[in-house]
Amino acid sequence: AQSVTQLGSHVSVSEGALVLLRCNYSSSVPPYLFWYVQYPNQGLQLLLKYTTGATLVKGINGFEAEFKKSETSFHLTKPSAHMSDAAEYFCAVSTDSRGADGLTFGKGTHLIIQP
Amino acid sequence: DVKVTQSSRYLVKRTGEKVFLECVQDMDHENMFWYRQDPGLGLRLIYFSYDVKMKEKGDIPEGYSVSREKKERFSLILESASTNQTSMYLCASTQGTYGYTFGSGTRLTVV
């Protein structure tokens, strides 16, 4: 079975500063990795995903993540935080190429942007 | 864009009631899922389905059942609602791992 650990339930950064949200996974087979964002009272929106190929993945809204197999990590970064980035962020893993077994999520990180 | 539509954004039900949460997707996806979201616990998988009339238990199926009579519709059923089922419920669908699309969620309160 796979699992996901997100370090830090809350992360606070200043507007314009680097955003770094940490995600480590556990999987016995090559994983498919995802980051989702959730704004208040809304569903989840896909930020980016890693399936195969290039380990540095670029997503929407200036976010990117790097798959590091040796560290079992998939940390999310953004060079310069914007007030509109304030939201809940979820890292997730799947091991089924058909997508039939669903996603296993971390507990989420609430990103706070200080003006 | 794929749309996943959950019929209700907010629901208030009484303890012991039978509750139906409906989810419809419009892109002919084979796989559909029901998750429950609670603060500090993230999203937990309740049930999923990879084909019509097929269903599989997720991590927390107790107190829930599901129905998938048509490919586009996946219903979550609370047979006898209890206060500990007060939560946000999210439906999702996918075809392969190329994108899980989520609905906007149903916030259920059981009183």
JSON list of N, CA and C in Angstrom, two decimals, chain A residues 49-92:
[
{"chain": "A", "resi": 49, "resn": "LYS", "atom": "N", "xyz": [1.20, 17.05, -12.43]},
{"chain": "A", "resi": 49, "resn": "LYS", "atom": "CA", "xyz": [1.29, 15.62, -12.21]},
{"chain": "A", "resi": 49, "resn": "LYS", "atom": "C", "xyz": [2.58, 15.08, -12.81]},
{"chain": "A", "resi": 50, "resn": "TYR", "atom": "N", "xyz": [3.10, 14.02, -12.19]},
{"chain": "A", "resi": 50, "resn": "TYR", "atom": "CA", "xyz": [4.23, 13.27, -12.74]},
{"chain": "A", "resi": 50, "resn": "TYR", "atom": "C", "xyz": [3.75, 11.87, -13.04]},
{"chain": "A", "resi": 51, "resn": "THR", "atom": "N", "xyz": [3.94, 11.44, -14.29]},
{"chain": "A", "resi": 51, "resn": "THR", "atom": "CA", "xyz": [3.62, 10.05, -14.63]},
{"chain": "A", "resi": 51, "resn": "THR", "atom": "C", "xyz": [4.89, 9.33, -15.04]},
{"chain": "A", "resi": 52, "resn": "THR", "atom": "N", "xyz": [5.51, 9.73, -16.12]},
{"chain": "A", "resi": 52, "resn": "THR", "atom": "CA", "xyz": [6.80, 9.18, -16.53]},
{"chain": "A", "resi": 52, "resn": "THR", "atom": "C", "xyz": [7.59, 10.29, -17.22]},
{"chain": "A", "resi": 53, "resn": "GLY", "atom": "N", "xyz": [8.86, 10.03, -17.51]},
{"chain": "A", "resi": 53, "resn": "GLY", "atom": "CA", "xyz": [9.63, 11.00, -18.28]},
{"chain": "A", "resi": 53, "resn": "GLY", "atom": "C", "xyz": [10.33, 12.02, -17.41]},
{"chain": "A", "resi": 54, "resn": "ALA", "atom": "N", "xyz": [10.31, 13.26, -17.84]},
{"chain": "A", "resi": 54, "resn": "ALA", "atom": "CA", "xyz": [11.05, 14.34, -17.18]},
{"chain": "A", "resi": 54, "resn": "ALA", "atom": "C", "xyz": [10.64, 14.45, -15.72]},
{"chain": "A", "resi": 55, "resn": "THR", "atom": "N", "xyz": [11.64, 14.54, -14.85]},
{"chain": "A", "resi": 55, "resn": "THR", "atom": "CA", "xyz": [11.35, 14.54, -13.41]},
{"chain": "A", "resi": 55, "resn": "THR", "atom": "C", "xyz": [10.98, 15.91, -12.89]},
{"chain": "A", "resi": 56, "resn": "LEU", "atom": "N", "xyz": [11.29, 16.97, -13.63]},
{"chain": "A", "resi": 56, "resn": "LEU", "atom": "CA", "xyz": [10.84, 18.31, -13.25]},
{"chain": "A", "resi": 56, "resn": "LEU", "atom": "C", "xyz": [9.56, 18.61, -14.02]},
{"chain": "A", "resi": 57, "resn": "VAL", "atom": "N", "xyz": [8.51, 18.82, -13.27]},
{"chain": "A", "resi": 57, "resn": "VAL", "atom": "CA", "xyz": [7.19, 18.99, -13.87]},
{"chain": "A", "resi": 57, "resn": "VAL", "atom": "C", "xyz": [6.70, 20.41, -13.62]},
{"chain": "A", "resi": 58, "resn": "LYS", "atom": "N", "xyz": [6.25, 21.04, -14.67]},
{"chain": "A", "resi": 58, "resn": "LYS", "atom": "CA", "xyz": [5.71, 22.40, -14.54]},
{"chain": "A", "resi": 58, "resn": "LYS", "atom": "C", "xyz": [4.18, 22.33, -14.57]},
{"chain": "A", "resi": 59, "resn": "GLY", "atom": "N", "xyz": [3.58, 23.16, -13.73]},
{"chain": "A", "resi": 59, "resn": "GLY", "atom": "CA", "xyz": [2.13, 23.15, -13.65]},
{"chain": "A", "resi": 59, "resn": "GLY", "atom": "C", "xyz": [1.54, 24.52, -13.89]},
{"chain": "A", "resi": 60, "resn": "ILE", "atom": "N", "xyz": [0.32, 24.68, -13.44]},
{"chain": "A", "resi": 60, "resn": "ILE", "atom": "CA", "xyz": [-0.37, 25.95, -13.63]},
{"chain": "A", "resi": 60, "resn": "ILE", "atom": "C", "xyz": [0.04, 26.94, -12.56]},
{"chain": "A", "resi": 61, "resn": "ASN", "atom": "N", "xyz": [-0.24, 28.22, -12.81]},
{"chain": "A", "resi": 61, "resn": "ASN", "atom": "CA", "xyz": [-0.01, 29.29, -11.83]},
{"chain": "A", "resi": 61, "resn": "ASN", "atom": "C", "xyz": [1.43, 29.43, -11.37]},
{"chain": "A", "resi": 62, "resn": "GLY", "atom": "N", "xyz": [2.39, 28.99, -12.20]},
{"chain": "A", "resi": 62, "resn": "GLY", "atom": "CA", "xyz": [3.81, 29.16, -11.89]},
{"chain": "A", "resi": 62, "resn": "GLY", "atom": "C", "xyz": [4.40, 28.12, -10.96]},
{"chain": "A", "resi": 63, "resn": "PHE", "atom": "N", "xyz": [3.66, 27.11, -10.60]},
{"chain": "A", "resi": 63, "resn": "PHE", "atom": "CA", "xyz": [4.15, 26.05, -9.73]},
{"chain": "A", "resi": 63, "resn": "PHE", "atom": "C", "xyz": [4.92, 24.99, -10.51]},
{"chain": "A", "resi": 64, "resn": "GLU", "atom": "N", "xyz": [5.88, 24.37, -9.83]},
{"chain": "A", "resi": 64, "resn": "GLU", "atom": "CA", "xyz": [6.57, 23.23, -10.39]},
{"chain": "A", "resi": 64, "resn": "GLU", "atom": "C", "xyz": [6.95, 22.27, -9.27]},
{"chain": "A", "resi": 65, "resn": "ALA", "atom": "N", "xyz": [7.25, 21.04, -9.64]},
{"chain": "A", "resi": 65, "resn": "ALA", "atom": "CA", "xyz": [7.64, 20.02, -8.65]},
{"chain": "A", "resi": 65, "resn": "ALA", "atom": "C", "xyz": [8.66, 19.10, -9.29]},
{"chain": "A", "resi": 66, "resn": "GLU", "atom": "N", "xyz": [9.54, 18.55, -8.46]},
{"chain": "A", "resi": 66, "resn": "GLU", "atom": "CA", "xyz": [10.56, 17.65, -8.95]},
{"chain": "A", "resi": 66, "resn": "GLU", "atom": "C", "xyz": [10.43, 16.29, -8.29]},
{"chain": "A", "resi": 67, "resn": "PHE", "atom": "N", "xyz": [10.34, 15.26, -9.11]},
{"chain": "A", "resi": 67, "resn": "PHE", "atom": "CA", "xyz": [10.29, 13.89, -8.63]},
{"chain": "A", "resi": 67, "resn": "PHE", "atom": "C", "xyz": [11.72, 13.42, -8.36]},
{"chain": "A", "resi": 68, "resn": "LYS", "atom": "N", "xyz": [12.00, 13.06, -7.09]},
{"chain": "A", "resi": 68, "resn": "LYS", "atom": "CA", "xyz": [13.32, 12.55, -6.73]},
{"chain": "A", "resi": 68, "resn": "LYS", "atom": "C", "xyz": [13.13, 11.15, -6.16]},
{"chain": "A", "resi": 69, "resn": "LYS", "atom": "N", "xyz": [13.42, 10.17, -6.99]},
{"chain": "A", "resi": 69, "resn": "LYS", "atom": "CA", "xyz": [13.18, 8.77, -6.59]},
{"chain": "A", "resi": 69, "resn": "LYS", "atom": "C", "xyz": [14.03, 8.39, -5.40]},
{"chain": "A", "resi": 70, "resn": "SER", "atom": "N", "xyz": [15.30, 8.84, -5.38]},
{"chain": "A", "resi": 70, "resn": "SER", "atom": "CA", "xyz": [16.22, 8.44, -4.31]},
{"chain": "A", "resi": 70, "resn": "SER", "atom": "C", "xyz": [15.76, 8.98, -2.96]},
{"chain": "A", "resi": 71, "resn": "GLU", "atom": "N", "xyz": [15.05, 10.10, -2.97]},
{"chain": "A", "resi": 71, "resn": "GLU", "atom": "CA", "xyz": [14.57, 10.72, -1.74]},
{"chain": "A", "resi": 71, "resn": "GLU", "atom": "C", "xyz": [13.08, 10.45, -1.52]},
{"chain": "A", "resi": 72, "resn": "THR", "atom": "N", "xyz": [12.46, 9.73, -2.40]},
{"chain": "A", "resi": 72, "resn": "THR", "atom": "CA", "xyz": [11.00, 9.49, -2.39]},
{"chain": "A", "resi": 72, "resn": "THR", "atom": "C", "xyz": [10.26, 10.79, -2.10]},
{"chain": "A", "resi": 73, "resn": "SER", "atom": "N", "xyz": [10.61, 11.84, -2.86]},
{"chain": "A", "resi": 73, "resn": "SER", "atom": "CA", "xyz": [10.00, 13.14, -2.61]},
{"chain": "A", "resi": 73, "resn": "SER", "atom": "C", "xyz": [9.41, 13.73, -3.88]},
{"chain": "A", "resi": 74, "resn": "PHE", "atom": "N", "xyz": [8.49, 14.64, -3.69]},
{"chain": "A", "resi": 74, "resn": "PHE", "atom": "CA", "xyz": [7.84, 15.35, -4.80]},
{"chain": "A", "resi": 74, "resn": "PHE", "atom": "C", "xyz": [7.42, 16.72, -4.26]},
{"chain": "A", "resi": 75, "resn": "HIS", "atom": "N", "xyz": [8.42, 17.54, -3.95]},
{"chain": "A", "resi": 75, "resn": "HIS", "atom": "CA", "xyz": [8.16, 18.84, -3.33]},
{"chain": "A", "resi": 75, "resn": "HIS", "atom": "C", "xyz": [7.64, 19.85, -4.35]},
{"chain": "A", "resi": 76, "resn": "LEU", "atom": "N", "xyz": [6.73, 20.70, -3.91]},
{"chain": "A", "resi": 76, "resn": "LEU", "atom": "CA", "xyz": [6.11, 21.71, -4.77]},
{"chain": "A", "resi": 76, "resn": "LEU", "atom": "C", "xyz": [6.77, 23.07, -4.49]},
{"chain": "A", "resi": 77, "resn": "THR", "atom": "N", "xyz": [7.13, 23.80, -5.55]},
{"chain": "A", "resi": 77, "resn": "THR", "atom": "CA", "xyz": [7.75, 25.11, -5.37]},
{"chain": "A", "resi": 77, "resn": "THR", "atom": "C", "xyz": [7.14, 26.14, -6.30]},
{"chain": "A", "resi": 78, "resn": "LYS", "atom": "N", "xyz": [7.30, 27.39, -5.87]},
{"chain": "A", "resi": 78, "resn": "LYS", "atom": "CA", "xyz": [6.94, 28.54, -6.71]},
{"chain": "A", "resi": 78, "resn": "LYS", "atom": "C", "xyz": [7.92, 29.65, -6.33]},
{"chain": "A", "resi": 79, "resn": "PRO", "atom": "N", "xyz": [8.56, 30.28, -7.31]},
{"chain": "A", "resi": 79, "resn": "PRO", "atom": "CA", "xyz": [9.62, 31.25, -6.99]},
{"chain": "A", "resi": 79, "resn": "PRO", "atom": "C", "xyz": [9.14, 32.46, -6.20]},
{"chain": "A", "resi": 80, "resn": "SER", "atom": "N", "xyz": [7.93, 32.93, -6.49]},
{"chain": "A", "resi": 80, "resn": "SER", "atom": "CA", "xyz": [7.46, 34.16, -5.89]},
{"chain": "A", "resi": 80, "resn": "SER", "atom": "C", "xyz": [5.98, 34.04, -5.53]},
{"chain": "A", "resi": 81, "resn": "ALA", "atom": "N", "xyz": [5.69, 34.05, -4.24]},
{"chain": "A", "resi": 81, "resn": "ALA", "atom": "CA", "xyz": [4.31, 33.85, -3.79]},
{"chain": "A", "resi": 81, "resn": "ALA", "atom": "C", "xyz": [3.45, 35.07, -4.08]},
{"chain": "A", "resi": 82, "resn": "HIS", "atom": "N", "xyz": [2.19, 34.77, -4.40]},
{"chain": "A", "resi": 82, "resn": "HIS", "atom": "CA", "xyz": [1.20, 35.82, -4.63]},
{"chain": "A", "resi": 82, "resn": "HIS", "atom": "C", "xyz": [0.05, 35.60, -3.66]},
{"chain": "A", "resi": 83, "resn": "MET", "atom": "N", "xyz": [-0.62, 36.68, -3.31]},
{"chain": "A", "resi": 83, "resn": "MET", "atom": "CA", "xyz": [-1.71, 36.57, -2.35]},
{"chain": "A", "resi": 83, "resn": "MET", "atom": "C", "xyz": [-2.75, 35.54, -2.79]},
{"chain": "A", "resi": 84, "resn": "SER", "atom": "N", "xyz": [-2.95, 35.42, -4.09]},
{"chain": "A", "resi": 84, "resn": "SER", "atom": "CA", "xyz": [-3.96, 34.48, -4.61]},
{"chain": "A", "resi": 84, "resn": "SER", "atom": "C", "xyz": [-3.56, 33.02, -4.45]},
{"chain": "A", "resi": 85, "resn": "ASP", "atom": "N", "xyz": [-2.31, 32.76, -4.01]},
{"chain": "A", "resi": 85, "resn": "ASP", "atom": "CA", "xyz": [-1.86, 31.38, -3.79]},
{"chain": "A", "resi": 85, "resn": "ASP", "atom": "C", "xyz": [-2.34, 30.82, -2.46]},
{"chain": "A", "resi": 86, "resn": "ALA", "atom": "N", "xyz": [-2.90, 31.65, -1.61]},
{"chain": "A", "resi": 86, "resn": "ALA", "atom": "CA", "xyz": [-3.39, 31.19, -0.31]},
{"chain": "A", "resi": 86, "resn": "ALA", "atom": "C", "xyz": [-4.49, 30.16, -0.52]},
{"chain": "A", "resi": 87, "resn": "ALA", "atom": "N", "xyz": [-4.27, 28.94, -0.05]},
{"chain": "A", "resi": 87, "resn": "ALA", "atom": "CA", "xyz": [-5.19, 27.83, -0.28]},
{"chain": "A", "resi": 87, "resn": "ALA", "atom": "C", "xyz": [-4.68, 26.60, 0.46]},
{"chain": "A", "resi": 88, "resn": "GLU", "atom": "N", "xyz": [-5.42, 25.50, 0.30]},
{"chain": "A", "resi": 88, "resn": "GLU", "atom": "CA", "xyz": [-4.98, 24.21, 0.84]},
{"chain": "A", "resi": 88, "resn": "GLU", "atom": "C", "xyz": [-4.37, 23.42, -0.31]},
{"chain": "A", "resi": 89, "resn": "TYR", "atom": "N", "xyz": [-3.23, 22.78, -0.06]},
{"chain": "A", "resi": 89, "resn": "TYR", "atom": "CA", "xyz": [-2.54, 22.02, -1.10]},
{"chain": "A", "resi": 89, "resn": "TYR", "atom": "C", "xyz": [-2.41, 20.56, -0.66]},
{"chain": "A", "resi": 90, "resn": "PHE", "atom": "N", "xyz": [-2.72, 19.68, -1.61]},
{"chain": "A", "resi": 90, "resn": "PHE", "atom": "CA", "xyz": [-2.69, 18.25, -1.33]},
{"chain": "A", "resi": 90, "resn": "PHE", "atom": "C", "xyz": [-1.76, 17.55, -2.31]},
{"chain": "A", "resi": 91, "resn": "CYS", "atom": "N", "xyz": [-0.89, 16.71, -1.76]},
{"chain": "A", "resi": 91, "resn": "CYS", "atom": "CA", "xyz": [-0.06, 15.81, -2.56]},
{"chain": "A", "resi": 91, "resn": "CYS", "atom": "C", "xyz": [-0.74, 14.44, -2.58]},
{"chain": "A", "resi": 92, "resn": "ALA", "atom": "N", "xyz": [-0.66, 13.75, -3.72]},
{"chain": "A", "resi": 92, "resn": "ALA", "atom": "CA", "xyz": [-1.35, 12.46, -3.83]},
{"chain": "A", "resi": 92, "resn": "ALA", "atom": "C", "xyz": [-0.54, 11.52, -4.69]}
]
